[in-house]
Amino acid sequence: MKKVTWAPRSFIASVQGNAQDRMRDCVALAVQTAKDNMLHMDVPSPPGGYPRVDYGTLRDNITFELIVGATQIVGRWGVLKREAEGKSLDYAYWLEVGTEHMKQRPWLSLTMDQVWGDWKRMLGAI
């Protein structure tokens, strides 16, 4: 006769660790994809495309964080702070949505479109 012992705590810890790793991989992929698509160019970025890089402040401040709760793991990515080295990063939002003087450069939306299928595979949704 074989004995099976159920160890729910270690099982839950294992599953949660795996889920954290997968979520971390997803948001890290989004950060890297956004950064890879922001290039130094001598010409302005086209409306509707990724913004071009002048100094790299925006690109350097794209990051992610994980918020781990008892029942969920939240992955956040993008520009998660408002200033870097005394410079405002509010323009990250204005690039995404545009203004009356500038058409949008939706770097967040473009990145999400690009990584969505990978995320679904990484999280086991497909």
mmCIF file of N, CA and C in Angstrom:
data_model
loop_
_atom_site.group_PDB
_atom_site.id
_atom_site.type_symbol
_atom_site.label_atom_id
_atom_site.label_comp_id
_atom_site.label_asym_id
_atom_site.label_seq_id
_atom_site.Cartn_x
_atom_site.Cartn_y
_atom_site.Cartn_z
ATOM 1 N N MET A 1 0.833 -1.165 0.000
ATOM 2 C CA MET A 1 0.000 0.000 0.000
ATOM 3 C C MET A 1 0.893 1.248 0.000
ATOM 4 N N LYS A 2 0.501 2.208 -0.817
ATOM 5 C CA LYS A 2 1.247 3.456 -0.877
ATOM 6 C C LYS A 2 0.488 4.524 -0.125
ATOM 7 N N LYS A 3 1.263 5.368 0.482
ATOM 8 C CA LYS A 3 0.675 6.456 1.250
ATOM 9 C C LYS A 3 0.942 7.775 0.513
ATOM 10 N N VAL A 4 -0.091 8.564 0.361
ATOM 11 C CA VAL A 4 0.035 9.877 -0.265
ATOM 12 C C VAL A 4 -0.198 10.916 0.819
ATOM 13 N N THR A 5 0.726 11.830 0.915
ATOM 14 C CA THR A 5 0.596 12.889 1.913
ATOM 15 C C THR A 5 0.390 14.210 1.184
ATOM 16 N N TRP A 6 -0.649 14.881 1.537
ATOM 17 C CA TRP A 6 -0.968 16.183 0.933
ATOM 18 C C TRP A 6 -0.304 17.265 1.788
ATOM 19 N N ALA A 7 0.514 18.077 1.152
ATOM 20 C CA ALA A 7 1.200 19.170 1.845
ATOM 21 C C ALA A 7 0.743 20.488 1.220
ATOM 22 N N PRO A 8 -0.405 20.994 1.625
ATOM 23 C CA PRO A 8 -0.964 22.171 0.959
ATOM 24 C C PRO A 8 -0.076 23.412 1.041
ATOM 25 N N ARG A 9 0.607 23.621 2.129
ATOM 26 C CA ARG A 9 1.436 24.823 2.251
ATOM 27 C C ARG A 9 2.566 24.826 1.228
ATOM 28 N N SER A 10 3.255 23.711 1.090
ATOM 29 C CA SER A 10 4.360 23.675 0.129
ATOM 30 C C SER A 10 3.829 23.718 -1.300
ATOM 31 N N PHE A 11 2.681 23.101 -1.542
ATOM 32 C CA PHE A 11 2.074 23.155 -2.868
ATOM 33 C C PHE A 11 1.697 24.588 -3.229
ATOM 34 N N ILE A 12 1.039 25.282 -2.317
ATOM 35 C CA ILE A 12 0.628 26.668 -2.562
ATOM 36 C C ILE A 12 1.848 27.556 -2.756
ATOM 37 N N ALA A 13 2.874 27.368 -1.954
ATOM 38 C CA ALA A 13 4.099 28.158 -2.097
ATOM 39 C C ALA A 13 4.748 27.920 -3.461
ATOM 40 N N SER A 14 4.740 26.676 -3.909
ATOM 41 C CA SER A 14 5.308 26.350 -5.213
ATOM 42 C C SER A 14 4.522 27.006 -6.346
ATOM 43 N N VAL A 15 3.203 26.912 -6.275
ATOM 44 C CA VAL A 15 2.354 27.510 -7.307
ATOM 45 C C VAL A 15 2.509 29.031 -7.299
ATOM 46 N N GLN A 16 2.510 29.620 -6.111
ATOM 47 C CA GLN A 16 2.647 31.069 -6.027
ATOM 48 C C GLN A 16 4.005 31.527 -6.562
ATOM 49 N N GLY A 17 5.053 30.791 -6.239
ATOM 50 C CA GLY A 17 6.384 31.133 -6.761
ATOM 51 C C GLY A 17 6.424 31.057 -8.269
ATOM 52 N N ASN A 18 5.800 30.025 -8.837
ATOM 53 C CA ASN A 18 5.744 29.880 -10.285
ATOM 54 C C ASN A 18 4.960 31.025 -10.911
ATOM 55 N N ALA A 19 3.846 31.394 -10.311
ATOM 56 C CA ALA A 19 3.025 32.485 -10.830
ATOM 57 C C ALA A 19 3.779 33.813 -10.755
ATOM 58 N N GLN A 20 4.507 34.035 -9.677
ATOM 59 C CA GLN A 20 5.306 35.256 -9.561
ATOM 60 C C GLN A 20 6.371 35.315 -10.650
ATOM 61 N N ASP A 21 7.033 34.196 -10.885
ATOM 62 C CA ASP A 21 8.060 34.149 -11.929
ATOM 63 C C ASP A 21 7.461 34.461 -13.298
ATOM 64 N N ARG A 22 6.301 33.882 -13.581
ATOM 65 C CA ARG A 22 5.656 34.120 -14.876
ATOM 66 C C ARG A 22 5.234 35.580 -15.026
ATOM 67 N N MET A 23 4.653 36.151 -13.974
ATOM 68 C CA MET A 23 4.237 37.550 -14.039
ATOM 69 C C MET A 23 5.457 38.458 -14.192
ATOM 70 N N ARG A 24 6.517 38.171 -13.459
ATOM 71 C CA ARG A 24 7.753 38.951 -13.574
ATOM 72 C C ARG A 24 8.292 38.878 -15.013
ATOM 73 N N ASP A 25 8.282 37.701 -15.595
ATOM 74 C CA ASP A 25 8.743 37.550 -16.969
ATOM 75 C C ASP A 25 7.881 38.358 -17.938
ATOM 76 N N CYS A 26 6.573 38.394 -17.699
ATOM 77 C CA CYS A 26 5.667 39.144 -18.575
ATOM 78 C C CYS A 26 5.950 40.634 -18.535
ATOM 79 N N VAL A 27 6.016 41.199 -17.341
ATOM 80 C CA VAL A 27 6.227 42.644 -17.270
ATOM 81 C C VAL A 27 7.645 43.017 -17.697
ATOM 82 N N ALA A 28 8.607 42.144 -17.435
ATOM 83 C CA ALA A 28 9.972 42.408 -17.908
ATOM 84 C C ALA A 28 10.016 42.411 -19.437
ATOM 85 N N LEU A 29 9.265 41.519 -20.067
ATOM 86 C CA LEU A 29 9.186 41.498 -21.524
ATOM 87 C C LEU A 29 8.597 42.802 -22.056
ATOM 88 N N ALA A 30 7.548 43.300 -21.416
ATOM 89 C CA ALA A 30 6.939 44.558 -21.848
ATOM 90 C C ALA A 30 7.927 45.708 -21.728
ATOM 91 N N VAL A 31 8.642 45.774 -20.627
ATOM 92 C CA VAL A 31 9.636 46.835 -20.434
ATOM 93 C C VAL A 31 10.697 46.765 -21.523
ATOM 94 N N GLN A 32 11.226 45.587 -21.763
ATOM 95 C CA GLN A 32 12.291 45.453 -22.766
ATOM 96 C C GLN A 32 11.780 45.757 -24.172
ATOM 97 N N THR A 33 10.568 45.328 -24.475
ATOM 98 C CA THR A 33 9.987 45.599 -25.798
ATOM 99 C C THR A 33 9.808 47.098 -26.011
ATOM 100 N N ALA A 34 9.285 47.791 -25.014
ATOM 101 C CA ALA A 34 9.118 49.251 -25.134
ATOM 102 C C ALA A 34 10.463 49.929 -25.342
ATOM 103 N N LYS A 35 11.443 49.550 -24.551
ATOM 104 C CA LYS A 35 12.773 50.162 -24.669
ATOM 105 C C LYS A 35 13.412 49.861 -26.015
ATOM 106 N N ASP A 36 13.268 48.627 -26.493
ATOM 107 C CA ASP A 36 13.869 48.242 -27.775
ATOM 108 C C ASP A 36 13.274 49.010 -28.949
ATOM 109 N N ASN A 37 12.031 49.461 -28.809
ATOM 110 C CA ASN A 37 11.371 50.162 -29.903
ATOM 111 C C ASN A 37 11.560 51.679 -29.851
ATOM 112 N N MET A 38 12.195 52.181 -28.823
ATOM 113 C CA MET A 38 12.501 53.612 -28.721
ATOM 114 C C MET A 38 13.947 53.811 -29.146
ATOM 115 N N LEU A 39 14.114 54.289 -30.361
ATOM 116 C CA LEU A 39 15.440 54.386 -30.960
ATOM 117 C C LEU A 39 15.903 55.830 -31.078
ATOM 118 N N HIS A 40 17.223 56.009 -31.066
ATOM 119 C CA HIS A 40 17.794 57.314 -31.390
ATOM 120 C C HIS A 40 17.697 57.498 -32.900
ATOM 121 N N MET A 41 17.096 58.580 -33.318
ATOM 122 C CA MET A 41 16.973 58.870 -34.750
ATOM 123 C C MET A 41 17.136 60.371 -34.930
ATOM 124 N N ASP A 42 17.556 60.774 -36.103
ATOM 125 C CA ASP A 42 17.714 62.192 -36.408
ATOM 126 C C ASP A 42 16.423 62.833 -36.884
ATOM 127 N N VAL A 43 15.387 62.040 -37.044
ATOM 128 C CA VAL A 43 14.102 62.578 -37.508
ATOM 129 C C VAL A 43 13.062 62.387 -36.403
ATOM 130 N N PRO A 44 12.049 63.255 -36.348
ATOM 131 C CA PRO A 44 11.004 63.098 -35.329
ATOM 132 C C PRO A 44 10.252 61.786 -35.508
ATOM 133 N N SER A 45 9.670 61.330 -34.424
ATOM 134 C CA SER A 45 8.884 60.101 -34.488
ATOM 135 C C SER A 45 7.583 60.363 -35.227
ATOM 136 N N PRO A 46 7.098 59.378 -35.969
ATOM 137 C CA PRO A 46 5.832 59.557 -36.684
ATOM 138 C C PRO A 46 4.650 59.472 -35.723
ATOM 139 N N PRO A 47 3.611 60.256 -35.952
ATOM 140 C CA PRO A 47 2.414 60.119 -35.131
ATOM 141 C C PRO A 47 1.903 58.676 -35.182
ATOM 142 N N GLY A 48 1.511 58.167 -34.033
ATOM 143 C CA GLY A 48 1.010 56.802 -33.960
ATOM 144 C C GLY A 48 2.088 55.762 -33.768
ATOM 145 N N GLY A 49 3.364 56.175 -33.819
ATOM 146 C CA GLY A 49 4.467 55.238 -33.639
ATOM 147 C C GLY A 49 5.134 55.421 -32.295
ATOM 148 N N TYR A 50 6.185 54.652 -32.076
ATOM 149 C CA TYR A 50 6.960 54.797 -30.849
ATOM 150 C C TYR A 50 7.678 56.143 -30.864
ATOM 151 N N PRO A 51 7.810 56.786 -29.697
ATOM 152 C CA PRO A 51 8.571 58.031 -29.656
ATOM 153 C C PRO A 51 10.053 57.760 -29.900
ATOM 154 N N ARG A 52 10.709 58.707 -30.525
ATOM 155 C CA ARG A 52 12.158 58.631 -30.717
ATOM 156 C C ARG A 52 12.845 59.089 -29.428
ATOM 157 N N VAL A 53 14.088 58.746 -29.289
ATOM 158 C CA VAL A 53 14.848 59.074 -28.091
ATOM 159 C C VAL A 53 15.751 60.264 -28.375
ATOM 160 N N ASP A 54 15.651 61.279 -27.530
ATOM 161 C CA ASP A 54 16.601 62.390 -27.587
ATOM 162 C C ASP A 54 17.675 62.184 -26.521
ATOM 163 N N TYR A 55 17.254 62.148 -25.269
ATOM 164 C CA TYR A 55 18.193 62.011 -24.159
ATOM 165 C C TYR A 55 18.107 60.660 -23.464
ATOM 166 N N GLY A 56 17.014 59.943 -23.650
ATOM 167 C CA GLY A 56 16.850 58.627 -23.050
ATOM 168 C C GLY A 56 16.227 58.630 -21.666
ATOM 169 N N THR A 57 15.747 59.779 -21.201
ATOM 170 C CA THR A 57 15.170 59.848 -19.852
ATOM 171 C C THR A 57 13.931 58.973 -19.739
ATOM 172 N N LEU A 58 13.046 59.057 -20.707
ATOM 173 C CA LEU A 58 11.843 58.223 -20.677
ATOM 174 C C LEU A 58 12.235 56.748 -20.718
ATOM 175 N N ARG A 59 13.013 56.378 -21.696
ATOM 176 C CA ARG A 59 13.402 54.974 -21.848
ATOM 177 C C ARG A 59 14.103 54.447 -20.596
ATOM 178 N N ASP A 60 14.964 55.250 -20.013
ATOM 179 C CA ASP A 60 15.695 54.825 -18.812
ATOM 180 C C ASP A 60 14.792 54.638 -17.601
ATOM 181 N N ASN A 61 13.614 55.233 -17.619
ATOM 182 C CA ASN A 61 12.722 55.173 -16.459
ATOM 183 C C ASN A 61 11.523 54.264 -16.656
ATOM 184 N N ILE A 62 11.520 53.487 -17.711
ATOM 185 C CA ILE A 62 10.492 52.463 -17.880
ATOM 186 C C ILE A 62 10.936 51.263 -17.052
ATOM 187 N N THR A 63 10.065 50.821 -16.181
ATOM 188 C CA THR A 63 10.414 49.752 -15.256
ATOM 189 C C THR A 63 9.158 48.956 -14.900
ATOM 190 N N PHE A 64 9.288 48.030 -13.977
ATOM 191 C CA PHE A 64 8.126 47.257 -13.537
ATOM 192 C C PHE A 64 8.210 46.992 -12.049
ATOM 193 N N GLU A 65 7.078 46.560 -11.510
ATOM 194 C CA GLU A 65 7.030 46.098 -10.128
ATOM 195 C C GLU A 65 5.980 45.011 -10.015
ATOM 196 N N LEU A 66 6.162 44.158 -9.039
ATOM 197 C CA LEU A 66 5.173 43.126 -8.713
ATOM 198 C C LEU A 66 4.581 43.451 -7.356
ATOM 199 N N ILE A 67 3.264 43.321 -7.269
ATOM 200 C CA ILE A 67 2.568 43.483 -6.010
ATOM 201 C C ILE A 67 1.931 42.132 -5.706
ATOM 202 N N VAL A 68 2.424 41.486 -4.686
ATOM 203 C CA VAL A 68 1.982 40.134 -4.351
ATOM 204 C C VAL A 68 1.054 40.202 -3.146
ATOM 205 N N GLY A 69 -0.181 39.781 -3.356
ATOM 206 C CA GLY A 69 -1.157 39.728 -2.278
ATOM 207 C C GLY A 69 -1.505 38.290 -1.960
ATOM 208 N N ALA A 70 -2.397 38.127 -1.034
ATOM 209 C CA ALA A 70 -2.791 36.777 -0.609
ATOM 210 C C ALA A 70 -3.514 36.021 -1.713
ATOM 211 N N THR A 71 -4.254 36.745 -2.569
ATOM 212 C CA THR A 71 -5.058 36.070 -3.595
ATOM 213 C C THR A 71 -4.746 36.517 -5.015
ATOM 214 N N GLN A 72 -3.790 37.415 -5.169
ATOM 215 C CA GLN A 72 -3.478 37.862 -6.528
ATOM 216 C C GLN A 72 -2.046 38.361 -6.630
ATOM 217 N N ILE A 73 -1.556 38.367 -7.851
ATOM 218 C CA ILE A 73 -0.244 38.926 -8.163
ATOM 219 C C ILE A 73 -0.475 39.952 -9.252
ATOM 220 N N VAL A 74 -0.102 41.176 -8.988
ATOM 221 C CA VAL A 74 -0.299 42.259 -9.938
ATOM 222 C C VAL A 74 1.063 42.669 -10.466
ATOM 223 N N GLY A 75 1.187 42.704 -11.776
ATOM 224 C CA GLY A 75 2.398 43.201 -12.411
ATOM 225 C C GLY A 75 2.104 44.557 -13.032
ATOM 226 N N ARG A 76 2.873 45.561 -12.659
ATOM 227 C CA ARG A 76 2.722 46.906 -13.225
ATOM 228 C C ARG A 76 3.996 47.239 -13.986
ATOM 229 N N TRP A 77 3.838 47.899 -15.122
ATOM 230 C CA TRP A 77 5.014 48.320 -15.870
ATOM 231 C C TRP A 77 4.714 49.667 -16.520
ATOM 232 N N GLY A 78 5.757 50.348 -16.861
ATOM 233 C CA GLY A 78 5.645 51.674 -17.467
ATOM 234 C C GLY A 78 6.549 52.625 -16.727
ATOM 235 N N VAL A 79 6.182 53.899 -16.726
ATOM 236 C CA VAL A 79 6.922 54.896 -15.965
ATOM 237 C C VAL A 79 6.217 54.994 -14.617
ATOM 238 N N LEU A 80 6.836 54.459 -13.591
ATOM 239 C CA LEU A 80 6.173 54.312 -12.300
ATOM 240 C C LEU A 80 6.510 55.434 -11.325
ATOM 241 N N LYS A 81 7.245 56.416 -11.796
ATOM 242 C CA LYS A 81 7.516 57.576 -10.957
ATOM 243 C C LYS A 81 7.376 58.836 -11.809
ATOM 244 N N ARG A 82 7.297 59.953 -11.166
ATOM 245 C CA ARG A 82 7.001 61.199 -11.874
ATOM 246 C C ARG A 82 8.239 62.019 -12.219
ATOM 247 N N GLU A 83 9.366 61.755 -11.567
ATOM 248 C CA GLU A 83 10.561 62.550 -11.834
ATOM 249 C C GLU A 83 11.794 61.673 -11.833
ATOM 250 N N ALA A 84 12.750 62.087 -12.640
ATOM 251 C CA ALA A 84 14.046 61.421 -12.682
ATOM 252 C C ALA A 84 15.108 62.505 -12.741
ATOM 253 N N GLU A 85 16.007 62.482 -11.777
ATOM 254 C CA GLU A 85 17.089 63.469 -11.746
ATOM 255 C C GLU A 85 16.553 64.889 -11.892
ATOM 256 N N GLY A 86 15.455 65.167 -11.215
ATOM 257 C CA GLY A 86 14.877 66.509 -11.251
ATOM 258 C C GLY A 86 14.049 66.818 -12.482
ATOM 259 N N LYS A 87 13.915 65.865 -13.399
ATOM 260 C CA LYS A 87 13.140 66.071 -14.628
ATOM 261 C C LYS A 87 11.766 65.430 -14.490
ATOM 262 N N SER A 88 10.748 66.143 -14.919
ATOM 263 C CA SER A 88 9.395 65.600 -14.898
ATOM 264 C C SER A 88 9.252 64.516 -15.953
ATOM 265 N N LEU A 89 8.548 63.461 -15.599
ATOM 266 C CA LEU A 89 8.269 62.378 -16.543
ATOM 267 C C LEU A 89 6.811 62.385 -16.985
ATOM 268 N N ASP A 90 6.094 63.469 -16.694
ATOM 269 C CA ASP A 90 4.688 63.569 -17.086
ATOM 270 C C ASP A 90 4.509 63.443 -18.592
ATOM 271 N N TYR A 91 5.544 63.804 -19.358
ATOM 272 C CA TYR A 91 5.416 63.732 -20.810
ATOM 273 C C TYR A 91 5.218 62.301 -21.311
ATOM 274 N N ALA A 92 5.530 61.308 -20.499
ATOM 275 C CA ALA A 92 5.271 59.914 -20.888
ATOM 276 C C ALA A 92 3.784 59.714 -21.143
ATOM 277 N N TYR A 93 2.960 60.320 -20.293
ATOM 278 C CA TYR A 93 1.505 60.245 -20.461
ATOM 279 C C TYR A 93 1.084 61.002 -21.720
ATOM 280 N N TRP A 94 1.625 62.207 -21.907
ATOM 281 C CA TRP A 94 1.218 63.029 -23.058
ATOM 282 C C TRP A 94 1.657 62.399 -24.378
ATOM 283 N N LEU A 95 2.767 61.685 -24.372
ATOM 284 C CA LEU A 95 3.153 60.946 -25.578
ATOM 285 C C LEU A 95 2.107 59.879 -25.899
ATOM 286 N N GLU A 96 1.637 59.194 -24.880
ATOM 287 C CA GLU A 96 0.660 58.111 -25.080
ATOM 288 C C GLU A 96 -0.657 58.632 -25.637
ATOM 289 N N VAL A 97 -1.179 59.706 -25.073
ATOM 290 C CA VAL A 97 -2.526 60.169 -25.443
ATOM 291 C C VAL A 97 -2.539 61.345 -26.409
ATOM 292 N N GLY A 98 -1.410 62.033 -26.557
ATOM 293 C CA GLY A 98 -1.357 63.199 -27.429
ATOM 294 C C GLY A 98 -1.892 64.445 -26.743
ATOM 295 N N THR A 99 -1.710 65.561 -27.394
ATOM 296 C CA THR A 99 -2.216 66.846 -26.903
ATOM 297 C C THR A 99 -2.805 67.596 -28.086
ATOM 298 N N GLU A 100 -3.290 68.786 -27.841
ATOM 299 C CA GLU A 100 -3.810 69.584 -28.953
ATOM 300 C C GLU A 100 -2.683 70.050 -29.872
ATOM 301 N N HIS A 101 -1.450 70.005 -29.395
ATOM 302 C CA HIS A 101 -0.298 70.446 -30.196
ATOM 303 C C HIS A 101 0.545 69.288 -30.734
ATOM 304 N N MET A 102 0.265 68.069 -30.278
ATOM 305 C CA MET A 102 1.090 66.927 -30.677
ATOM 306 C C MET A 102 0.218 65.689 -30.809
ATOM 307 N N LYS A 103 0.374 64.998 -31.906
ATOM 308 C CA LYS A 103 -0.344 63.724 -32.063
ATOM 309 C C LYS A 103 0.300 62.671 -31.164
ATOM 310 N N GLN A 104 -0.487 61.683 -30.821
ATOM 311 C CA GLN A 104 -0.018 60.673 -29.880
ATOM 312 C C GLN A 104 1.088 59.797 -30.452
ATOM 313 N N ARG A 105 1.950 59.361 -29.557
ATOM 314 C CA ARG A 105 2.972 58.335 -29.811
ATOM 315 C C ARG A 105 2.713 57.255 -28.755
ATOM 316 N N PRO A 106 1.743 56.372 -29.018
ATOM 317 C CA PRO A 106 1.211 55.468 -27.977
ATOM 318 C C PRO A 106 2.119 54.289 -27.650
ATOM 319 N N TRP A 107 3.227 54.584 -27.020
ATOM 320 C CA TRP A 107 4.231 53.561 -26.732
ATOM 321 C C TRP A 107 3.717 52.457 -25.808
ATOM 322 N N LEU A 108 2.859 52.800 -24.863
ATOM 323 C CA LEU A 108 2.290 51.759 -23.984
ATOM 324 C C LEU A 108 1.360 50.833 -24.766
ATOM 325 N N SER A 109 0.459 51.427 -25.536
ATOM 326 C CA SER A 109 -0.505 50.628 -26.311
ATOM 327 C C SER A 109 0.188 49.778 -27.362
ATOM 328 N N LEU A 110 1.164 50.365 -28.051
ATOM 329 C CA LEU A 110 1.895 49.611 -29.069
ATOM 330 C C LEU A 110 2.633 48.426 -28.450
ATOM 331 N N THR A 111 3.214 48.653 -27.286
ATOM 332 C CA THR A 111 3.922 47.563 -26.605
ATOM 333 C C THR A 111 2.957 46.465 -26.189
ATOM 334 N N MET A 112 1.814 46.848 -25.625
ATOM 335 C CA MET A 112 0.829 45.841 -25.217
ATOM 336 C C MET A 112 0.360 45.017 -26.412
ATOM 337 N N ASP A 113 0.113 45.679 -27.530
ATOM 338 C CA ASP A 113 -0.286 44.944 -28.732
ATOM 339 C C ASP A 113 0.791 43.942 -29.139
ATOM 340 N N GLN A 114 2.036 44.337 -28.991
ATOM 341 C CA GLN A 114 3.146 43.491 -29.420
ATOM 342 C C GLN A 114 3.368 42.297 -28.496
ATOM 343 N N VAL A 115 3.167 42.467 -27.190
ATOM 344 C CA VAL A 115 3.487 41.386 -26.242
ATOM 345 C C VAL A 115 2.283 40.554 -25.813
ATOM 346 N N TRP A 116 1.081 40.962 -26.173
ATOM 347 C CA TRP A 116 -0.133 40.311 -25.660
ATOM 348 C C TRP A 116 -0.144 38.795 -25.906
ATOM 349 N N GLY A 117 0.164 38.386 -27.111
ATOM 350 C CA GLY A 117 0.174 36.949 -27.419
ATOM 351 C C GLY A 117 1.223 36.206 -26.600
ATOM 352 N N ASP A 118 2.398 36.807 -26.439
ATOM 353 C CA ASP A 118 3.435 36.193 -25.620
ATOM 354 C C ASP A 118 2.970 36.073 -24.171
ATOM 355 N N TRP A 119 2.320 37.117 -23.679
ATOM 356 C CA TRP A 119 1.823 37.077 -22.299
ATOM 357 C C TRP A 119 0.833 35.945 -22.110
ATOM 358 N N LYS A 120 -0.076 35.787 -23.045
ATOM 359 C CA LYS A 120 -1.067 34.715 -22.910
ATOM 360 C C LYS A 120 -0.395 33.341 -22.863
ATOM 361 N N ARG A 121 0.628 33.152 -23.691
ATOM 362 C CA ARG A 121 1.361 31.880 -23.669
ATOM 363 C C ARG A 121 2.125 31.724 -22.347
ATOM 364 N N MET A 122 2.781 32.802 -21.916
ATOM 365 C CA MET A 122 3.602 32.740 -20.690
ATOM 366 C C MET A 122 2.759 32.474 -19.452
ATOM 367 N N LEU A 123 1.540 32.975 -19.446
ATOM 368 C CA LEU A 123 0.663 32.785 -18.295
ATOM 369 C C LEU A 123 -0.228 31.556 -18.429
ATOM 370 N N GLY A 124 -0.070 30.830 -19.535
ATOM 371 C CA GLY A 124 -0.823 29.593 -19.720
ATOM 372 C C GLY A 124 -2.256 29.789 -20.130
ATOM 373 N N ALA A 125 -2.556 30.953 -20.724
ATOM 374 C CA ALA A 125 -3.939 31.237 -21.134
ATOM 375 C C ALA A 125 -4.263 30.641 -22.508
ATOM 376 N N ILE A 126 -3.235 30.269 -23.268
ATOM 377 C CA ILE A 126 -3.480 29.605 -24.551
ATOM 378 C C ILE A 126 -2.566 28.410 -24.684
#
